[in-house]
Coordinates of C-alpha atoms in Angstrom, one line a residue:
Q1 CA 7.4 1.3 16.5
V2 CA 7.7 0.4 12.8
Q3 CA 9.9 2.1 10.0
L4 CA 8.5 1.6 6.9
V5 CA 10.4 1.7 3.3
E6 CA 8.8 1.6 0.2
S7 CA 10.7 0.6 -3.2
G8 CA 9.7 -0.4 -6.9
G9 CA 8.3 3.0 -8.4
G10 CA 9.5 3.5 -12.1
L11 CA 8.2 5.3 -14.8
V12 CA 5.9 3.0 -17.1
Q13 CA 3.5 3.2 -19.9
P14 CA -0.2 2.9 -19.9
G15 CA -0.7 -0.7 -19.4
D16 CA 2.2 -1.9 -18.3
S17 CA 2.5 -3.5 -14.9
L18 CA 4.6 -2.7 -11.8
R19 CA 5.4 -4.6 -8.1
L20 CA 5.4 -1.8 -5.0
S21 CA 7.4 -3.5 -2.0
C22 CA 7.2 -2.2 1.6
A23 CA 9.9 -3.5 3.9
A24 CA 9.8 -3.3 7.4
S25 CA 11.3 -3.0 10.4
G26 CA 9.8 -3.7 14.2
R27 CA 8.8 -6.0 16.3
T28 CA 4.9 -4.9 15.6
F29 CA 5.1 -6.1 12.0
S30 CA 3.1 -9.3 12.3
T31 CA 0.6 -8.0 14.2
N32 CA -0.2 -4.7 12.3
A33 CA -2.8 -4.6 9.6
M34 CA -1.1 -2.7 6.1
A35 CA -2.5 -0.7 3.9
W36 CA -1.3 1.1 0.4
F37 CA -2.3 5.3 0.1
R38 CA -1.4 7.2 -3.3
Q39 CA -1.1 11.0 -3.3
A40 CA -1.1 12.9 -6.9
P41 CA 0.0 16.4 -7.5
G42 CA -2.1 18.6 -5.9
K43 CA -4.6 15.9 -4.6
E44 CA -5.5 14.7 -1.2
R45 CA -3.6 11.4 -0.1
E46 CA -6.3 8.4 -0.9
F47 CA -6.7 4.8 -0.1
A48 CA -5.9 2.3 -2.8
A49 CA -5.9 -0.9 -0.3
S50 CA -5.3 -2.6 2.5
I51 CA -4.7 -6.1 4.3
D52 CA -5.2 -8.0 8.0
W53 CA -2.7 -9.3 9.5
P54 CA -3.5 -12.7 8.5
G55 CA -3.6 -11.7 5.4
V56 CA -7.1 -12.8 4.9
R57 CA -9.1 -9.9 4.3
R58 CA -8.6 -7.0 1.7
Y59 CA -10.0 -3.9 0.9
Y60 CA -9.4 -2.3 -2.8
A61 CA -10.0 1.3 -3.9
D62 CA -12.9 1.5 -6.4
S63 CA -10.8 2.5 -8.6
V64 CA -8.1 -0.4 -8.5
K65 CA -10.1 -2.8 -7.9
G66 CA -9.3 -6.0 -10.2
R67 CA -6.1 -3.8 -11.1
F68 CA -4.2 -4.4 -8.2
T69 CA -3.6 -6.1 -5.8
I70 CA -2.1 -6.7 -2.4
S71 CA -0.2 -9.2 -0.3
R72 CA 2.1 -9.8 2.3
D73 CA 4.6 -12.0 3.7
N74 CA 4.8 -11.6 7.7
A75 CA 8.0 -13.8 7.3
K76 CA 9.9 -11.7 5.2
N77 CA 8.0 -8.0 6.7
S78 CA 6.9 -7.1 4.1
V79 CA 3.8 -5.9 1.9
Y80 CA 3.0 -5.9 -1.7
L81 CA 1.3 -3.8 -4.1
Q82 CA 0.8 -5.1 -7.7
M83 CA -0.4 -3.3 -10.4
N84 CA -1.4 -4.4 -13.5
G85 CA -2.9 -2.3 -16.2
L86 CA -1.8 1.4 -14.9
K87 CA -3.2 4.1 -16.5
P88 CA -2.5 7.8 -16.1
D89 CA -4.5 8.3 -13.2
D90 CA -2.5 6.2 -11.2
T91 CA 0.1 8.4 -11.4
A92 CA 1.0 9.1 -8.2
V93 CA 3.5 9.0 -4.8
Y94 CA 2.5 5.6 -3.5
Y95 CA 2.7 5.4 0.5
C96 CA 2.8 2.0 3.2
A97 CA 1.4 2.2 6.2
A98 CA 0.8 0.2 9.5
R99 CA -1.4 0.7 12.2
N100 CA -0.7 0.4 15.5
G101 CA -0.5 -3.3 16.8
V102 CA -4.2 -3.9 15.4
W103 CA -4.7 -6.4 13.4
T104 CA -8.5 -5.0 11.6
A105 CA -7.5 -3.0 7.8
T106 CA -9.2 -0.2 7.2
T107 CA -9.5 2.1 4.8
G108 CA -9.0 5.1 6.8
R109 CA -6.1 7.7 6.3
G110 CA -6.1 8.1 10.1
D111 CA -6.0 5.2 11.8
Y112 CA -3.1 4.5 9.7
D113 CA -0.3 5.2 12.6
Y114 CA 2.8 4.7 10.7
W115 CA 4.3 5.8 7.4
G116 CA 6.5 5.1 4.6
Q117 CA 8.8 8.2 2.6
G118 CA 6.6 6.9 -0.4
T119 CA 7.7 5.9 -3.1
Q120 CA 6.8 8.1 -7.5
V121 CA 4.8 5.7 -9.7
T122 CA 4.3 8.1 -13.1
V123 CA 2.3 6.6 -16.0
S124 CA 3.1 8.6 -18.9
S125 CA 3.2 7.1 -22.7

């Protein structure tokens, strides 16, 4: 089992930055690929970014590429999402997700076995 707790969300203005954190507990974190998904009101949960276990391969949705950076610190059992140049369209609940003992990162929601409760990000002037 892996438990995930997100933090770092908030209300920001367009163009601002935020850094989301996801703290994981459970003995298998260090072998899990991790991802961030997001869900805007009235929309499906969508992929934002993912990272493999060694932190080498990273994938991004086209909508966030060049603005968001995913990273991880396996010694701290944590994964991060640095979000720069935020736009109103980035407003959503952001969820951290983990695969069950699988190193390879993917973009598919169904590939992830563990989910956090989410943290709200609101971008508004």
